[in-house]
XYZ file of C-alpha atoms in Angstrom:
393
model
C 126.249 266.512 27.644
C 128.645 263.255 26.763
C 129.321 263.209 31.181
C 125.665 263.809 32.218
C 124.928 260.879 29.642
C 127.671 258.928 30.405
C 126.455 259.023 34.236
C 122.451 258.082 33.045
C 123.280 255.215 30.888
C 126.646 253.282 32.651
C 125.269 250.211 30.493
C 125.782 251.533 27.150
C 128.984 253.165 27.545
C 130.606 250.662 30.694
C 133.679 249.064 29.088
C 133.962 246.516 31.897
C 132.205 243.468 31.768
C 132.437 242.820 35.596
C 130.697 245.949 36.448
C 127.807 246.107 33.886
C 125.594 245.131 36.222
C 126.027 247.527 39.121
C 123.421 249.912 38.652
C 121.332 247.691 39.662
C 122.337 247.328 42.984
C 121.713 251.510 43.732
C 118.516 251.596 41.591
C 115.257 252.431 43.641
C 113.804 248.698 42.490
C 116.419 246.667 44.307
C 117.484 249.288 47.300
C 115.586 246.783 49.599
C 117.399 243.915 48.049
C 121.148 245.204 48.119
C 120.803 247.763 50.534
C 122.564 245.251 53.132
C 125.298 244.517 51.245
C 127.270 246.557 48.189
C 125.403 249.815 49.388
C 126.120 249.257 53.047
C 130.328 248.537 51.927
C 130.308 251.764 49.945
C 128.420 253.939 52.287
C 130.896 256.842 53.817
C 128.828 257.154 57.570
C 130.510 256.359 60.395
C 131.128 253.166 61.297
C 129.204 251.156 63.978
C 128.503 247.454 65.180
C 125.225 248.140 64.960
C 125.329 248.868 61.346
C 127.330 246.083 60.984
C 125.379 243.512 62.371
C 122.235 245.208 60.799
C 124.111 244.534 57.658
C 124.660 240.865 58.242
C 121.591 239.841 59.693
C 119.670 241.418 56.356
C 122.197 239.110 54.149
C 121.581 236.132 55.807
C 117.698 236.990 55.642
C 118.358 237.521 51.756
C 120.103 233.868 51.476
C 117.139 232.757 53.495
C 114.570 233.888 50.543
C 116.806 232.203 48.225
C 116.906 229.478 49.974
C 113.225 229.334 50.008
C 112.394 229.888 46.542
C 115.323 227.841 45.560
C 113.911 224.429 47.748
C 113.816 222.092 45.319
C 117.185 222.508 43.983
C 118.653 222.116 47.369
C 117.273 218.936 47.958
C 118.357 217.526 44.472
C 121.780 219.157 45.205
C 121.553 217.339 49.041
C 120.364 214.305 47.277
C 123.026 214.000 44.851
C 125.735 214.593 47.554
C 124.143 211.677 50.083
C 124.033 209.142 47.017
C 127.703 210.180 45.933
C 128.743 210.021 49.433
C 126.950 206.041 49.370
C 128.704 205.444 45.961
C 131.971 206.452 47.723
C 131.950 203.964 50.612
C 130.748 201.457 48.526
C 133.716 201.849 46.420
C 136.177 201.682 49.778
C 134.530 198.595 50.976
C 135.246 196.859 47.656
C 138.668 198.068 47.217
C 139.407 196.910 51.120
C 137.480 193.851 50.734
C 137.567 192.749 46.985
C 140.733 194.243 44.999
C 142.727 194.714 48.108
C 142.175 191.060 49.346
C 141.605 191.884 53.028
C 137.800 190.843 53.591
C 137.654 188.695 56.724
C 137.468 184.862 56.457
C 135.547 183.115 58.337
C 136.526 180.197 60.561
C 134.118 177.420 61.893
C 135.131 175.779 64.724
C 133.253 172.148 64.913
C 135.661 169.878 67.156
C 137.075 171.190 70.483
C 138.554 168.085 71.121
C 140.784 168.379 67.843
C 141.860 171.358 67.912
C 142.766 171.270 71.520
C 144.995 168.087 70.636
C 146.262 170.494 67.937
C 147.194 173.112 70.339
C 148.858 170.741 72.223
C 150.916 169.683 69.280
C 151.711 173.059 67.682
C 153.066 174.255 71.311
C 155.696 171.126 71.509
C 156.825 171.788 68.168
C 156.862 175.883 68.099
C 160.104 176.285 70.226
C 162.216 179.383 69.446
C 166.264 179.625 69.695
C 165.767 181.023 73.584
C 163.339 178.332 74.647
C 166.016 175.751 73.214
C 168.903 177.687 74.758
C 167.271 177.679 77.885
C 166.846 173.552 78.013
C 170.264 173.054 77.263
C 171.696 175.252 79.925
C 169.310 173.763 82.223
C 170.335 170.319 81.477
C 174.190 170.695 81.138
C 174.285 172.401 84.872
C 173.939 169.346 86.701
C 176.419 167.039 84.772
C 179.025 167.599 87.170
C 177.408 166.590 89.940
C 175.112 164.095 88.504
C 175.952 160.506 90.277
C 174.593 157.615 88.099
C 175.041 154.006 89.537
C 172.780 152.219 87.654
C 173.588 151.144 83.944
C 171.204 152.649 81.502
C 168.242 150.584 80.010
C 165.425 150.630 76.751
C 162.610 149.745 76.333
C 160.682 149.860 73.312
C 157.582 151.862 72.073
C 154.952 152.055 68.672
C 154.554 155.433 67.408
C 150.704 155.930 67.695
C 148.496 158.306 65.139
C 148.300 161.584 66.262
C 151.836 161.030 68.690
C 154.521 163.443 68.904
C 157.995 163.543 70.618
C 157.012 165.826 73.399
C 154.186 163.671 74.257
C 156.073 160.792 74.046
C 159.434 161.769 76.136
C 156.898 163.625 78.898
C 154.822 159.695 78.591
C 158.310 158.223 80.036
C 159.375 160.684 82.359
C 161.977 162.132 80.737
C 162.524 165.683 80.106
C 164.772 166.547 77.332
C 163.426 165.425 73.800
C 167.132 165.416 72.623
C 166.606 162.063 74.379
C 164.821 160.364 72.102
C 166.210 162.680 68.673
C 169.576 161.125 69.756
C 168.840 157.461 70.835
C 166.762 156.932 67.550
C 168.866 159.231 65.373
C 165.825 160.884 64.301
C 166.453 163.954 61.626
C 163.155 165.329 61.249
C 160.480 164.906 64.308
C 157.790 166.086 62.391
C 158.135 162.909 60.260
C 157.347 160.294 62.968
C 154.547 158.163 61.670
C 152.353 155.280 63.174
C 153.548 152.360 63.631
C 157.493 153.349 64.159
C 159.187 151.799 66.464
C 161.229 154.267 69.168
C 163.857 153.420 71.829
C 162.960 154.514 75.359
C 165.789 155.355 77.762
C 165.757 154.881 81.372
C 167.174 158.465 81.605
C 168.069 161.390 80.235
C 170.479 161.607 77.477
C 172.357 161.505 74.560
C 174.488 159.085 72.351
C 177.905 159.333 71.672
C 179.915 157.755 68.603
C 184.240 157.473 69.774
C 186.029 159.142 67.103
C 189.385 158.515 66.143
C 191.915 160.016 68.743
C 189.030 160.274 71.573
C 190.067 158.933 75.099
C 187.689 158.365 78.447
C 189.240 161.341 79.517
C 188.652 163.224 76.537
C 184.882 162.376 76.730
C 184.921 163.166 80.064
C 185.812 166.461 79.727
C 184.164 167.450 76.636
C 180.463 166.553 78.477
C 182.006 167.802 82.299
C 180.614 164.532 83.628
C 182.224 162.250 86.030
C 184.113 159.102 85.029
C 182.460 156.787 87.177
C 179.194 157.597 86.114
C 179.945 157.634 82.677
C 181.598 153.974 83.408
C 178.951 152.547 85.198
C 175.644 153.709 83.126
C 177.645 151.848 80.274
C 178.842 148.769 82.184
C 182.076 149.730 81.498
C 184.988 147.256 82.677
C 187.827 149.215 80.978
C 188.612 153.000 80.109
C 189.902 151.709 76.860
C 187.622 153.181 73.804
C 187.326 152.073 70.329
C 186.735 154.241 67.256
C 182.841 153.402 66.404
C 181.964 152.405 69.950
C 178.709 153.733 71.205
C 178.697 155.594 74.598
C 175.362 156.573 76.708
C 176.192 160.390 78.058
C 173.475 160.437 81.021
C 171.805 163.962 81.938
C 173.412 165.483 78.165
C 171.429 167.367 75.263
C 172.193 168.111 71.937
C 173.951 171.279 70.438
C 171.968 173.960 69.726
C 172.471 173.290 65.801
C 171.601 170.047 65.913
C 168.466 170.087 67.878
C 167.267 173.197 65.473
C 167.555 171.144 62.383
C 165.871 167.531 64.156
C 162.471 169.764 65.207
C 162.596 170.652 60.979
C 160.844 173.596 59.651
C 157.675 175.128 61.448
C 156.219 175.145 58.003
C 157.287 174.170 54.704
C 157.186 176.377 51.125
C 154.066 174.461 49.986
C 155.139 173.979 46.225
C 158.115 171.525 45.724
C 158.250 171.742 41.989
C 160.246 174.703 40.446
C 158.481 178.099 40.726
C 159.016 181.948 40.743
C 158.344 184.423 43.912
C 156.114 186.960 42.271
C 154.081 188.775 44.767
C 155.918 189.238 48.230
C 153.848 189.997 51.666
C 152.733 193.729 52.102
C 152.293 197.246 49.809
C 152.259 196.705 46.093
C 150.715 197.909 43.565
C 147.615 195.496 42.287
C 148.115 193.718 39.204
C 144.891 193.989 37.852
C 142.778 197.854 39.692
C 146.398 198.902 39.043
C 146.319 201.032 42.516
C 148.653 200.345 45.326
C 146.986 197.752 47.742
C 148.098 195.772 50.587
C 148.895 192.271 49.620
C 148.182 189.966 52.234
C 149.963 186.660 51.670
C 152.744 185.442 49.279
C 152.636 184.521 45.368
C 154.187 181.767 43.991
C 153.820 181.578 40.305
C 154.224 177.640 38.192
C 152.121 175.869 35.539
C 148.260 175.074 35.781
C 148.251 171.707 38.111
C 151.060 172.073 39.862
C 150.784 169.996 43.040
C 149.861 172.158 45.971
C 151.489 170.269 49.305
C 150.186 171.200 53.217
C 152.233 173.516 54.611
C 152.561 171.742 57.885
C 150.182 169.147 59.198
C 146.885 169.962 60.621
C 142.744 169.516 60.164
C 141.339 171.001 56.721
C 138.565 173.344 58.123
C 137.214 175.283 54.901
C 137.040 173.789 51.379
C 135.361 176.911 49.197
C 135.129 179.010 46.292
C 134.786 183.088 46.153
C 134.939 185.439 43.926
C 138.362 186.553 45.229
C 140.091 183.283 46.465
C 138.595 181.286 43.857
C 139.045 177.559 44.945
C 140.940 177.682 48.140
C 141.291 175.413 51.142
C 141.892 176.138 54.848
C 144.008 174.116 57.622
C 144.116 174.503 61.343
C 147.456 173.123 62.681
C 146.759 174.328 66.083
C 148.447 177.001 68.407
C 146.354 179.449 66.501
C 148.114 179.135 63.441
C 146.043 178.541 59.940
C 147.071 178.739 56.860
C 144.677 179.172 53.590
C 145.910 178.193 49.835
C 144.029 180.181 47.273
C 143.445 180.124 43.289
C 143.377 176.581 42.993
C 142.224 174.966 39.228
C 141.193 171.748 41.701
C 140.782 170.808 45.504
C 141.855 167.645 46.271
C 141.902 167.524 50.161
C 138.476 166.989 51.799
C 136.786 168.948 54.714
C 137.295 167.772 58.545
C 140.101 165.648 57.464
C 143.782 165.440 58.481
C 146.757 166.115 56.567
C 150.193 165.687 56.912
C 153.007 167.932 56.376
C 153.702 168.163 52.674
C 150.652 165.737 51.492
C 149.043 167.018 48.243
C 146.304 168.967 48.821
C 145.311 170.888 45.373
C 146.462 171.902 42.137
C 147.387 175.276 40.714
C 145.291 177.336 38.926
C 144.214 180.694 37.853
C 140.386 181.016 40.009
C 138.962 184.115 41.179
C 140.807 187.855 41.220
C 143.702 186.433 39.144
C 145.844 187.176 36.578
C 147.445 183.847 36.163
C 148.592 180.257 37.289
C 149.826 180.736 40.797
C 149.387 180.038 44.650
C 148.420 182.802 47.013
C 149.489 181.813 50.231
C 148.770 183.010 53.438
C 149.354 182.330 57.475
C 147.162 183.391 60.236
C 148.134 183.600 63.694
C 145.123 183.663 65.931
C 142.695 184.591 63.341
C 145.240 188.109 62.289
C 147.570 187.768 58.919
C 151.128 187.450 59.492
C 153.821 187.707 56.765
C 154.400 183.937 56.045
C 158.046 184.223 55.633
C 158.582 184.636 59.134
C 157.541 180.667 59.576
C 158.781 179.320 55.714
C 162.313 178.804 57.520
């Protein structure tokens, strides 16, 4: 009697939570119901495809009634997932665009004409240790054939607004710019201003200062040029040199070194007063979201109202304020470089208007996504970020 009961009431005697609930799927009321599946697995006939697929198409008909009785829930369930998935890219755009500082800016171009002359500029200046190499070798080839009768002569020429020394040497036929660099012992081109007077050579070439202990010959031979020409661009009567005595060395260029330090720096660290590097050029981990975030220019940290000086010359395009940049000011300084100053307490350069290298164009602050007094700083190169460091040389 305790089996045959045992056997007619599994639910009162079943010890295993798990299977309570199986008689149910063999009882008479739900053999339509689970016939398909648990009866179908634990059925000893032969086994078939036929069976098999009969067995799968009457569970996917069974999901289908539960699907249609259970509608509504679906769609709140679908509904749920489309506004999480909304939620989700809403949160990506703000991290790219907002926390992560890479939101496009936007750059208005209003005068051709300026930014062509810009262009212009920026390509003179932008020379790189090969392009420099390759003018000197150039230049120094011909000395020892170069025949020069005719003495050497100046003339003399007023440095014009928006002037620079490639324009000018390629005004007067002349080729090298260590032409003019040397004549007018200039040490930083990117200083000329209007108004300044300049030397203008006849020809190509550089000025020499004797030394103590140097000869004709010595001379010469240092610049592999021939005596008479050397004696007869200078009106020479004797070979006799004096320590201090100027010579004209026709068809010669400057060292390497020397030329390098004349052009100056592309671009200049735009604080001058004392300040700390906090926040270099790429991955980091964002002060503030505390998540690791690309950082897409360079920090320098100093007191509220520190002067804020233009990297390099160029026309102020953008004078703004955003939620991220907070005050910030943009300048075009042509070749497709721009550079944008951000976080400022106060703008103090105007829109459309040109600046010059190191002129004082805001004042530190703490504006917008910031967690204190400092300068974000950033270069663009044709409208993509570059890691300024590779110009602040």
């Amino acid at each position: 009697m305790e089996i045959i009961n045992y056997v007619q009431q599994p639910k009162k005697h079943s010890s295993v939570r798990f299977f309570r609930n199986t008689s149910g799927i063999f009882s008479p009321k739900n053999k339509n119901r689970s016939a398909g599946s648990s009866a179908f697995l634990l059925s000893k006939k032969p086994f078939s495809f036929r069976r098999l697929f009969g067995g799968i198409w009457r569970g996917v008909s069974c999901i289908g009634r539960f699907a249609a009785k259970k509608s509504k829930i679906i769609l709140i369930v679908l509904s749920i997932l489309v506004v999480a998935a909304g939620l989700t890219g809403t949160a990506i755009y703000f991290y790219l665009n907002i926390i992560n500082h890479t939101g496009p800016i936007a750059f208005n171009n209003t005068d051709r004409e300026d930014y062509i002359s810009l262009d212009r500029m920026m390509n003179r200046f932008a020379m790189d240790e090969k392009d420099i190499e390759d003018e000197l070798t150039d230049e120094a080839i011909s000395l020892e054939n170069l025949v020069i009768t005719q003495p050497v002569s100046f003339q003399t020429y007023k440095v014009k607004s928006g002037d620079t020394i490639s324009g000018i040497t390629s005004r007067f036929g002349l080729r090298n710019i260590s032409t003019l660099i040397s004549i007018n012992n200039i040490s930083n081109v990117r200083q000329l201003t209007a108004g300044q007077k300049l030397k203008i050579p006849s020809m190509d070439g550089i000025i020499y200062t004797v030394k103590k202990g140097d000869s004709i010959d010595s001379v010469v031979a240092k610049y592999k040029i021939k005596m008479e020409t050397l004696l007869d661009v200078n009106e020479l009567s004797s070979e006799t040199l004096s320590v201090g005595q100027t010579l004209f060395i026709p068809g010669a260029a400057l060292d390497n070194v020397t030329l390098k330090n004349a052009l100056g720096e592309l671009f200049i660290i735009p604080i001058s007063a004392p300040f700390r590097w906090t926040s270099p050029y790429g991955w980091r981990e964002d002060p503030i979201a505390k998540v690791r975030s690309f950082h897409t220019g360079v920090d320098l940290a100093c007191p509220k109202g520190t002067p804020i000086l233009a990297s390099q010359s160029g026309k102020v395009v953008t004078v703004a304020q955003s939620r991220v940049y907070g005050n910030y000011i943009i300048i075009d300084h042509g070749n497709g470089y721009r550079t944008l100053y951000a976080h400022m307490s106060k703008t103090i350069a105007k829109k459309g208007t040109w600046v010059n290298q190191g002129a004082k164009i805001g004042l530190v602050g703490s504006t917008g996504y910031s967690t204190g007094n400092h300068l974000h700083f950033m270069v663009f190169k044709n409208d993509i970020r570059i890691n300024p460091m590779t110009v602040l040389k």
